[in-house]
CSV table of C-alpha atoms and ligand atoms in Angstrom, one decimal:
chain,number,residue,atom,x,y,z
A,24,UNK,CA,209.3,117.2,215.9
A,25,UNK,CA,209.5,114.7,213.1
A,26,UNK,CA,206.5,112.8,211.7
A,27,UNK,CA,206.5,109.7,209.5
A,28,UNK,CA,205.7,110.2,205.8
A,29,UNK,CA,202.2,108.8,206.3
A,30,UNK,CA,200.3,109.4,209.5
A,31,UNK,CA,196.7,109.0,210.5
A,32,UNK,CA,195.0,111.0,213.2
A,33,UNK,CA,191.9,109.6,214.8
A,34,UNK,CA,189.5,112.1,216.4
A,35,UNK,CA,186.3,114.0,216.0
A,36,UNK,CA,186.9,116.0,212.8
A,37,UNK,CA,185.1,119.1,211.4
A,38,UNK,CA,185.9,121.0,208.3
A,39,UNK,CA,184.0,123.1,205.7
A,40,UNK,CA,183.4,122.7,202.0
A,41,UNK,CA,181.1,125.7,201.6
A,42,UNK,CA,179.8,128.7,203.5
A,43,UNK,CA,177.2,127.7,206.1
A,44,UNK,CA,175.1,130.9,205.4
A,45,UNK,CA,174.8,129.7,201.8
A,46,UNK,CA,174.6,126.0,202.0
A,47,UNK,CA,173.3,125.2,205.6
A,48,UNK,CA,174.2,121.7,206.7
A,49,UNK,CA,175.7,120.8,203.4
A,50,UNK,CA,178.5,123.3,204.1
A,51,UNK,CA,180.5,121.1,206.5
A,52,UNK,CA,181.6,117.5,207.1
A,53,UNK,CA,181.7,116.2,210.6
A,54,UNK,CA,183.0,112.8,211.7
A,55,UNK,CA,182.3,111.8,215.2
A,56,UNK,CA,184.9,109.0,214.9
A,57,UNK,CA,187.0,110.3,212.0
A,58,UNK,CA,190.4,109.9,210.6
A,59,UNK,CA,192.6,112.5,209.0
A,60,UNK,CA,195.2,110.9,206.8
A,61,UNK,CA,198.3,113.0,206.1
A,62,UNK,CA,201.0,112.1,203.6
A,63,UNK,CA,204.2,114.1,203.0
A,64,UNK,CA,202.7,117.2,204.6
A,65,UNK,CA,199.5,117.1,202.6
A,66,UNK,CA,196.0,115.8,203.2
A,67,UNK,CA,195.5,112.4,201.7
A,68,UNK,CA,192.0,111.6,202.9
A,69,UNK,CA,189.4,112.4,205.6
A,70,UNK,CA,186.4,110.4,206.6
A,71,UNK,CA,184.9,107.9,209.0
A,72,UNK,CA,187.6,105.9,210.9
A,73,UNK,CA,186.3,102.5,209.9
A,74,UNK,CA,186.4,103.4,206.2
A,75,UNK,CA,189.8,105.0,206.2
A,76,UNK,CA,191.6,102.6,208.5
A,77,UNK,CA,190.4,99.6,206.4
A,78,UNK,CA,193.2,100.1,203.9
A,79,UNK,CA,195.8,101.8,206.1
A,80,UNK,CA,198.6,100.1,207.8
A,81,UNK,CA,200.8,103.1,209.1
A,82,UNK,CA,200.9,104.7,212.5
A,83,UNK,CA,197.6,106.1,214.0
A,84,UNK,CA,197.6,108.8,216.6
A,85,UNK,CA,194.6,108.4,218.9
A,86,UNK,CA,193.0,111.8,219.6
A,87,UNK,CA,189.6,110.3,220.2
A,88,UNK,CA,188.5,112.8,222.9
A,89,UNK,CA,189.7,115.7,220.8
A,90,UNK,CA,188.3,117.7,217.9
A,91,UNK,CA,190.5,118.4,214.8
A,92,UNK,CA,189.8,121.4,212.7
A,93,UNK,CA,191.8,123.2,210.0
A,94,UNK,CA,194.4,125.7,211.2
A,95,UNK,CA,192.9,129.1,211.9
A,96,UNK,CA,193.5,132.0,209.5
A,97,UNK,CA,194.1,135.5,210.9
A,98,UNK,CA,193.3,138.0,208.2
A,99,UNK,CA,194.9,141.0,210.0
A,100,UNK,CA,197.6,141.3,212.6
A,101,UNK,CA,200.6,143.6,213.4
A,102,UNK,CA,203.5,141.5,214.8
A,103,UNK,CA,205.6,144.5,216.1
A,104,UNK,CA,202.7,145.5,218.3
A,105,UNK,CA,202.8,142.3,220.3
A,106,UNK,CA,204.8,144.0,223.1
A,107,UNK,CA,202.2,146.8,223.4
A,108,UNK,CA,199.0,144.8,223.4
A,109,UNK,CA,196.7,146.1,226.1
A,110,UNK,CA,197.8,149.7,226.1
A,111,UNK,CA,195.4,151.8,228.2
A,112,UNK,CA,193.1,154.6,227.5
A,113,UNK,CA,193.2,155.8,223.9
A,114,UNK,CA,191.2,155.6,220.7
A,115,UNK,CA,192.9,155.1,217.3
A,116,UNK,CA,194.7,158.3,216.5
A,117,UNK,CA,196.1,159.0,219.9
A,118,UNK,CA,196.8,155.3,220.5
A,119,UNK,CA,199.0,155.3,217.3
A,120,UNK,CA,200.8,158.5,218.4
A,121,UNK,CA,201.3,157.5,222.1
A,122,UNK,CA,202.0,153.8,221.9
A,123,UNK,CA,202.3,152.4,218.4
A,124,UNK,CA,204.8,154.7,216.7
A,125,UNK,CA,207.3,154.7,219.6
A,126,UNK,CA,207.1,150.9,219.7
A,127,UNK,CA,207.5,150.4,216.0
A,128,UNK,CA,210.7,152.5,216.0
A,129,UNK,CA,212.5,149.7,217.8
A,130,UNK,CA,212.1,147.5,214.7
A,131,UNK,CA,215.0,149.1,212.9
A,132,UNK,CA,217.1,146.6,215.0
A,133,UNK,CA,217.1,143.3,213.1
A,134,UNK,CA,217.9,141.2,216.1
A,135,UNK,CA,215.1,142.8,218.1
A,136,UNK,CA,212.7,142.3,215.2
A,137,UNK,CA,213.7,138.6,215.0
A,138,UNK,CA,213.1,138.0,218.7
A,139,UNK,CA,209.6,139.6,218.5
A,140,UNK,CA,208.8,137.8,215.2
A,141,UNK,CA,209.7,134.5,216.8
A,142,UNK,CA,207.6,135.2,219.9
A,143,UNK,CA,204.6,136.3,217.8
A,144,UNK,CA,204.7,133.3,215.5
A,145,UNK,CA,204.9,131.0,218.5
A,146,UNK,CA,202.0,132.8,220.1
A,147,UNK,CA,199.9,132.4,216.9
A,148,UNK,CA,200.7,128.6,216.9
A,149,UNK,CA,199.8,128.4,220.6
A,150,UNK,CA,196.4,129.7,219.5
A,151,UNK,CA,196.0,127.3,216.6
A,152,UNK,CA,196.6,130.0,213.9
A,153,UNK,CA,198.7,128.6,211.1
A,154,UNK,CA,198.2,131.4,208.5
A,155,UNK,CA,198.1,135.2,209.0
A,156,UNK,CA,198.2,138.4,207.0
A,157,UNK,CA,200.7,140.5,208.8
A,158,UNK,CA,201.9,144.1,209.1
A,159,UNK,CA,205.6,144.4,209.9
A,160,UNK,CA,207.0,147.9,210.6
A,161,UNK,CA,208.3,150.4,208.1
A,162,UNK,CA,211.8,148.9,208.2
A,163,UNK,CA,212.6,146.3,205.5
A,164,UNK,CA,214.6,144.3,208.1
A,165,UNK,CA,211.4,143.8,210.1
A,166,UNK,CA,210.0,141.9,207.1
A,167,UNK,CA,213.2,139.9,206.6
A,168,UNK,CA,213.1,139.0,210.3
A,169,UNK,CA,209.4,137.9,210.2
A,170,UNK,CA,209.8,135.8,207.0
A,171,UNK,CA,213.0,134.1,208.3
A,172,UNK,CA,211.2,133.0,211.4
A,173,UNK,CA,208.1,131.9,209.4
A,174,UNK,CA,210.3,130.0,207.0
A,175,UNK,CA,212.0,128.1,209.9
A,176,UNK,CA,208.6,126.9,211.0
A,177,UNK,CA,207.4,126.2,207.5
A,178,UNK,CA,204.3,128.4,207.8
A,179,UNK,CA,202.1,129.9,205.2
A,180,UNK,CA,202.3,133.6,205.9
A,181,UNK,CA,201.7,136.8,204.1
A,182,UNK,CA,203.5,140.0,205.3
A,183,UNK,CA,204.7,143.3,204.1
A,184,UNK,CA,206.7,146.4,205.0
A,185,UNK,CA,204.6,149.4,206.2
A,186,UNK,CA,204.6,152.4,203.8
A,187,UNK,CA,204.4,155.8,205.4
A,188,UNK,CA,205.6,159.1,204.0
A,189,UNK,CA,203.7,161.7,206.2
A,190,UNK,CA,201.9,162.4,209.4
A,191,UNK,CA,204.1,160.1,211.5
A,192,UNK,CA,207.4,160.6,213.4
A,193,UNK,CA,210.3,161.4,211.0
A,194,UNK,CA,212.1,158.2,212.1
A,195,UNK,CA,209.2,156.2,210.6
A,196,UNK,CA,208.8,158.2,207.4
A,197,UNK,CA,210.3,157.5,204.1
A,198,UNK,CA,209.8,158.9,200.6
A,199,UNK,CA,207.3,157.4,198.2
A,200,UNK,CA,210.3,156.4,196.1
A,201,UNK,CA,212.3,154.6,198.9
A,202,UNK,CA,209.2,152.9,200.1
A,203,UNK,CA,208.6,151.6,196.6
A,204,UNK,CA,212.2,150.5,196.1
A,205,UNK,CA,212.4,148.7,199.4
A,206,UNK,CA,209.0,147.0,198.9
A,207,UNK,CA,210.1,145.9,195.4
A,208,UNK,CA,213.3,144.3,196.8
A,209,UNK,CA,211.3,142.5,199.5
A,210,UNK,CA,208.9,141.2,196.9
A,211,UNK,CA,211.8,139.8,194.8
A,212,UNK,CA,213.4,138.3,197.9
A,213,UNK,CA,210.4,136.7,199.5
A,214,UNK,CA,207.2,136.5,197.4
A,215,UNK,CA,206.5,132.9,196.5
A,216,UNK,CA,209.5,131.6,198.4
A,217,UNK,CA,208.4,128.4,200.2
A,218,UNK,CA,205.0,129.2,201.7
A,219,UNK,CA,205.5,132.9,201.9
A,220,UNK,CA,203.8,135.7,200.1
A,221,UNK,CA,204.1,139.5,200.0
A,222,UNK,CA,201.6,142.2,200.8
A,223,UNK,CA,202.1,145.8,199.7
A,224,UNK,CA,201.2,147.6,203.0
A,225,UNK,CA,200.4,151.3,203.0
A,226,UNK,CA,199.4,151.9,206.7
A,227,UNK,CA,196.3,154.0,205.9
A,228,UNK,CA,195.4,157.1,203.9
A,229,UNK,CA,196.4,159.5,206.6
A,230,UNK,CA,200.1,158.4,206.5
A,231,UNK,CA,200.5,157.9,202.8
A,232,UNK,CA,200.5,160.8,200.2
A,233,UNK,CA,198.8,160.4,196.8
A,234,UNK,CA,202.2,159.8,195.4
A,235,UNK,CA,202.9,156.9,197.8
A,236,UNK,CA,199.5,155.3,197.1
A,237,UNK,CA,200.2,155.6,193.4
A,238,UNK,CA,203.6,153.9,193.9
A,239,UNK,CA,201.8,151.1,195.8
A,240,UNK,CA,199.5,150.6,192.8
A,241,UNK,CA,202.5,150.5,190.6
A,242,UNK,CA,203.9,147.6,192.6
A,243,UNK,CA,200.5,145.8,192.2
A,244,UNK,CA,200.7,146.2,188.4
A,245,UNK,CA,204.3,145.0,188.3
A,246,UNK,CA,203.6,142.0,190.5
A,247,UNK,CA,200.0,141.2,189.9
A,248,UNK,CA,199.8,138.3,192.4
A,249,UNK,CA,201.0,140.2,195.4
A,250,UNK,CA,198.5,141.4,198.0
A,251,UNK,CA,197.4,144.9,199.1
A,252,UNK,CA,196.9,145.3,202.9
A,253,UNK,CA,195.8,148.5,204.6
A,254,UNK,CA,193.3,150.0,207.0
A,255,UNK,CA,189.9,151.5,206.1
A,256,UNK,CA,187.2,153.5,207.9
A,257,UNK,CA,188.0,152.2,211.4
A,258,UNK,CA,187.4,155.4,213.5
A,259,UNK,CA,185.2,158.5,213.0
A,260,UNK,CA,188.0,161.0,213.5
A,261,UNK,CA,190.1,159.0,211.0
A,262,UNK,CA,187.4,159.2,208.4
A,263,UNK,CA,187.0,163.0,208.9
A,264,UNK,CA,190.7,163.4,208.6
A,265,UNK,CA,190.8,161.5,205.3
A,266,UNK,CA,187.9,163.5,204.0
A,267,UNK,CA,189.8,166.7,204.7
A,268,UNK,CA,193.1,165.6,203.1
A,269,UNK,CA,191.5,164.0,200.0
A,270,UNK,CA,188.7,166.5,199.1
A,271,UNK,CA,188.5,165.1,195.6
A,272,UNK,CA,187.5,161.6,196.8
A,273,UNK,CA,183.9,160.7,197.1
A,274,UNK,CA,184.6,158.8,200.4
A,275,UNK,CA,187.4,157.0,202.2
A,276,UNK,CA,187.4,153.9,199.9
A,277,UNK,CA,187.5,156.2,196.9
A,278,UNK,CA,191.0,157.4,198.0
A,279,UNK,CA,192.3,153.8,197.5
A,280,UNK,CA,190.1,153.2,194.5
A,281,UNK,CA,191.5,156.3,192.7
A,282,UNK,CA,195.0,155.1,193.3
A,283,UNK,CA,194.1,151.7,191.8
A,284,UNK,CA,194.3,149.6,195.0
A,285,UNK,CA,191.1,147.6,194.9
A,286,UNK,CA,190.9,143.9,193.9
A,287,UNK,CA,190.5,140.3,195.0
A,288,UNK,CA,193.8,140.3,196.8
A,289,UNK,CA,193.2,143.6,198.5
A,290,UNK,CA,192.4,143.3,202.2
A,291,UNK,CA,191.1,146.3,204.1
A,292,UNK,CA,191.1,146.1,207.9
A,293,UNK,CA,188.0,147.2,209.8
A,294,UNK,CA,185.6,148.9,207.4
A,295,UNK,CA,183.2,149.9,210.2
A,296,UNK,CA,182.1,153.3,208.9
A,297,UNK,CA,181.3,152.7,205.3
A,298,UNK,CA,178.4,154.1,203.2
A,299,UNK,CA,176.4,152.1,200.8
A,300,UNK,CA,178.5,153.3,197.8
A,301,UNK,CA,181.7,152.0,199.4
A,302,UNK,CA,180.1,148.6,200.2
A,303,UNK,CA,178.9,148.3,196.6
A,304,UNK,CA,182.3,149.2,195.3
A,305,UNK,CA,184.1,146.7,197.6
A,306,UNK,CA,181.7,144.0,196.3
A,307,UNK,CA,182.2,145.0,192.6
A,308,UNK,CA,186.0,144.8,192.9
A,309,UNK,CA,185.9,141.5,195.0
A,310,UNK,CA,187.9,143.3,197.7
A,311,UNK,CA,188.0,141.9,201.2
A,312,UNK,CA,187.2,143.5,204.6
A,313,UNK,CA,189.0,142.0,207.7
A,314,UNK,CA,186.6,142.2,210.7
A,315,UNK,CA,188.6,142.7,213.9
A,316,UNK,CA,186.1,142.7,216.8
A,317,UNK,CA,188.4,142.6,219.8
A,318,UNK,CA,190.3,145.6,218.4
A,319,UNK,CA,187.1,147.5,217.5
A,320,UNK,CA,185.8,147.1,221.1
A,321,UNK,CA,189.1,147.8,222.7
A,322,UNK,CA,189.7,151.1,220.8
A,323,UNK,CA,186.0,152.0,220.9
A,324,UNK,CA,186.0,152.2,217.1
A,325,UNK,CA,182.5,150.9,216.5
A,326,UNK,CA,180.3,148.0,215.6
A,327,UNK,CA,181.0,146.2,212.3
A,328,UNK,CA,177.8,145.2,210.6
A,329,UNK,CA,178.2,141.7,209.2
A,330,UNK,CA,174.6,141.5,208.0
A,331,UNK,CA,175.1,144.6,205.9
A,332,UNK,CA,178.3,143.3,204.4
A,333,UNK,CA,176.5,140.1,203.4
A,334,UNK,CA,173.6,142.1,201.9
A,335,UNK,CA,176.1,143.9,199.7
A,336,UNK,CA,178.0,140.7,198.9
A,337,UNK,CA,181.3,142.0,200.4
A,338,UNK,CA,183.9,139.3,201.1
A,339,UNK,CA,184.8,139.3,204.8
A,340,UNK,CA,187.6,137.6,206.8
A,341,UNK,CA,188.3,137.7,210.5
A,342,UNK,CA,191.4,139.3,212.1
A,343,UNK,CA,192.8,139.7,215.6
A,344,UNK,CA,194.5,143.0,214.9
A,345,UNK,CA,196.9,142.5,217.7
A,346,UNK,CA,198.1,144.9,219.3
A,347,UNK,CA,194.9,146.9,219.2
A,348,UNK,CA,193.2,143.5,219.3
A,349,UNK,CA,193.4,142.0,222.7
A,350,UNK,CA,194.0,138.3,221.9
A,351,UNK,CA,195.9,136.1,219.4
A,352,UNK,CA,193.1,133.6,219.6
A,353,UNK,CA,190.6,133.2,216.8
A,354,UNK,CA,188.3,131.6,219.4
A,355,UNK,CA,188.3,134.8,221.5
A,356,UNK,CA,187.8,136.7,218.2
A,357,UNK,CA,184.8,134.7,217.2
A,358,UNK,CA,183.3,135.2,220.7
A,359,UNK,CA,183.6,139.0,220.4
A,360,UNK,CA,182.3,138.9,216.8
A,361,UNK,CA,179.2,137.2,218.1
A,362,UNK,CA,178.7,139.8,220.8
A,363,UNK,CA,179.1,142.7,218.3
A,364,UNK,CA,176.4,141.2,216.1
A,365,UNK,CA,174.2,140.8,219.2
A,366,UNK,CA,174.6,144.6,219.9
A,367,UNK,CA,173.4,145.2,216.3
A,368,UNK,CA,170.4,142.8,216.6
A,369,UNK,CA,172.1,140.2,214.3
A,370,UNK,CA,173.3,136.7,214.8
A,371,UNK,CA,176.6,135.0,214.1
A,372,UNK,CA,176.0,131.3,213.9
A,373,UNK,CA,178.8,129.1,215.4
A,374,UNK,CA,179.2,127.1,212.1
A,375,UNK,CA,179.5,130.4,210.3
A,376,UNK,CA,182.1,131.6,212.8
A,377,UNK,CA,184.2,128.5,212.5
A,378,UNK,CA,183.9,128.7,208.7
A,379,UNK,CA,185.2,132.3,208.9
A,380,UNK,CA,188.1,131.3,211.0
A,381,UNK,CA,189.1,128.4,208.6
A,382,UNK,CA,187.9,128.1,205.0
A,383,UNK,CA,186.4,131.6,205.0
A,384,UNK,CA,189.7,133.0,206.0
A,385,UNK,CA,191.5,131.0,203.4
A,386,UNK,CA,189.1,132.3,200.8
A,387,UNK,CA,189.4,135.9,202.0
A,388,UNK,CA,193.2,135.5,201.4
A,389,UNK,CA,192.8,133.8,198.1
A,390,UNK,CA,194.6,130.7,199.5
A,391,UNK,CA,191.7,128.2,199.5
A,392,UNK,CA,193.4,126.1,196.8
A,393,UNK,CA,196.1,125.4,199.4
A,394,UNK,CA,194.6,125.6,202.9
A,395,UNK,CA,191.4,126.1,204.8
A,396,UNK,CA,189.9,122.5,204.8
A,397,UNK,CA,190.8,118.9,204.5
A,398,UNK,CA,190.3,118.3,200.8
A,399,UNK,CA,192.8,115.8,199.5
A,400,UNK,CA,196.0,117.5,198.3
A,401,UNK,CA,195.7,120.5,200.5
A,402,UNK,CA,198.5,121.4,202.9
A,403,UNK,CA,198.1,119.7,206.3
A,404,UNK,CA,197.7,122.6,208.6
A,405,UNK,CA,195.4,121.8,211.5
A,406,UNK,CA,194.8,122.0,215.2
A,407,UNK,CA,193.7,119.6,217.8
A,408,UNK,CA,191.2,121.0,220.3
A,409,UNK,CA,190.9,119.8,223.8
A,410,UNK,CA,187.2,119.7,224.8
A,411,UNK,CA,188.1,119.3,228.4
A,412,UNK,CA,190.8,122.0,228.6
A,413,UNK,CA,189.2,123.7,231.6
A,414,UNK,CA,186.9,122.6,234.4
A,415,UNK,CA,184.2,124.9,233.2
A,416,UNK,CA,184.4,123.6,229.6
A,417,UNK,CA,184.4,120.0,230.8
A,418,UNK,CA,181.3,120.6,233.0
A,419,UNK,CA,179.4,122.7,230.4
A,420,UNK,CA,180.0,120.2,227.6
A,421,UNK,CA,178.6,117.4,229.7
A,422,UNK,CA,175.3,119.2,229.1
A,423,UNK,CA,175.8,119.7,225.4
A,424,UNK,CA,173.9,117.6,222.9
A,425,UNK,CA,174.6,119.1,219.5
A,426,UNK,CA,177.6,120.0,217.4
A,427,UNK,CA,176.3,123.5,217.1
A,428,UNK,CA,176.2,123.9,220.9
A,429,UNK,CA,179.7,122.3,221.2
A,430,UNK,CA,181.2,124.8,218.8
A,431,UNK,CA,179.4,127.7,220.4
A,432,UNK,CA,180.6,126.8,223.8
A,433,UNK,CA,184.2,126.4,222.5
A,434,UNK,CA,184.2,129.8,220.9
A,435,UNK,CA,182.5,131.4,223.9
A,436,UNK,CA,184.7,129.8,226.7
A,437,UNK,CA,187.8,128.7,224.7
A,438,UNK,CA,191.2,130.3,224.3
A,439,UNK,CA,194.8,129.1,223.9
A,440,UNK,CA,194.2,126.4,226.6
A,441,UNK,CA,191.9,124.6,224.2
A,442,UNK,CA,194.7,124.2,221.6
A,443,UNK,CA,196.3,120.9,222.5
A,444,UNK,CA,198.4,120.7,219.4
A,445,UNK,CA,199.0,122.7,216.2
A,446,UNK,CA,200.4,121.1,212.9
A,447,UNK,CA,201.9,122.8,209.9
A,448,UNK,CA,202.5,120.8,206.8
A,449,UNK,CA,201.9,117.7,208.9
A,450,UNK,CA,204.5,118.6,211.5
A,451,UNK,CA,203.7,119.3,215.1
A,452,UNK,CA,204.7,123.0,215.7
A,453,UNK,CA,203.0,123.4,219.0
A,454,UNK,CA,202.2,121.0,221.8
A,455,UNK,CA,200.5,122.1,224.9
A,456,UNK,CA,200.4,118.8,226.7
A,457,UNK,CA,200.8,115.1,226.2
A,458,UNK,CA,197.6,113.7,224.8
A,459,UNK,CA,196.0,111.0,227.0
B,604,GUN,N1,195.2,152.4,211.4
B,604,GUN,C1,196.5,152.8,211.0
B,604,GUN,N2,197.4,152.1,211.6
B,604,GUN,C2,196.8,151.2,212.5
B,604,GUN,C3,197.2,150.3,213.4
B,604,GUN,O1,198.4,150.0,213.6
B,604,GUN,N3,196.3,149.6,214.1
B,604,GUN,C4,194.9,149.8,213.9
B,604,GUN,N4,194.0,149.1,214.6
B,604,GUN,N5,194.5,150.7,213.0
B,604,GUN,C5,195.4,151.4,212.3
B,605,ZN,ZN1,195.5,147.0,212.2
């Protein structure tokens, strides 16, 4: 769908400039009757409608009954697992063996990979997610397929080829050297092309030898601005297994640290079972943990303690972790994150949750100079939320009298039905319904 070069959107508008847990009410800007002005795919201005429209003569889309927020950022997802979401009855290690590895073998077929990549990207957009950090499969063609589809939609996406050289079916195992070479070629082909970036992606310590982890670190040294994306301390049996196979390491994180894999562009999914030393070391190295609550509950992995992460100063993003996660929706993810903190006696404030799904996610992925809020010059990725998407939402929100309550109701009751439209670089890439 084409948009004019300059376009104004009139709506309720919310975005974050800081972290609510640090700055309180100064962390966000909210306009009850606001305008988002987009020019050539970038944010030109945001503010009260009367101010912005004074000097504006171009087209104005009227979304007055809707809420515009920045596009959501998913800090951890596996696109090949879309077809096996909601697989019954296992915890991590048997779930990988019984469901995941057989499924991922199909991604040696480029055409098949392209069809699943297209479906997964459209599903992300249907849920208001415009940026994600993505596991492909071990096959380089699965990365080509994903990036091709992301490029067609002009999305800001980070992805990488899985590295595995042991403890997985032979069909999915490579050598440390071939994994390195194939990753290197993919980096050269895709990293920095359009809005795409590459993540070096060892699956986890169980499926990568020391040699392979060392090769991953070599890639990070050769290409210092690529990402590192892996799993960490998700499940107790996994942690025990890692302890056994790396007896020289102080703990799980130390395996990655010894290889040279920590840093501000290193994202570790889960991090549920971490000791104080590991938290300290994550903070020291500015590494990021991706919290994936729907997955952690679904696989029975454990409760991620956000308060503890904050105490140690660990950077945290939020991820769906589809297919162990049970929804593509960051709204569903915020809801489950809230409930996990409830079980731990903590609180996840709705402003903090929406921050984590937008600017917080962008910061976690070191993309906050490009996306995450509506500062002028940033890329115009945003979604339009329908506050009356379901009868229950409509009814409940008649009894809502604060922004905090509105956001909390949206995250608790909302899902893909709430996402009326999604925009990437100022172009509509998903439209649920005509806006009335
Ligand atoms: N640990 C290693 N691989 C995976 C995976 O595919 N999903 C999850 N949730 N954890 C993992
Ligand atoms: Zn995962």
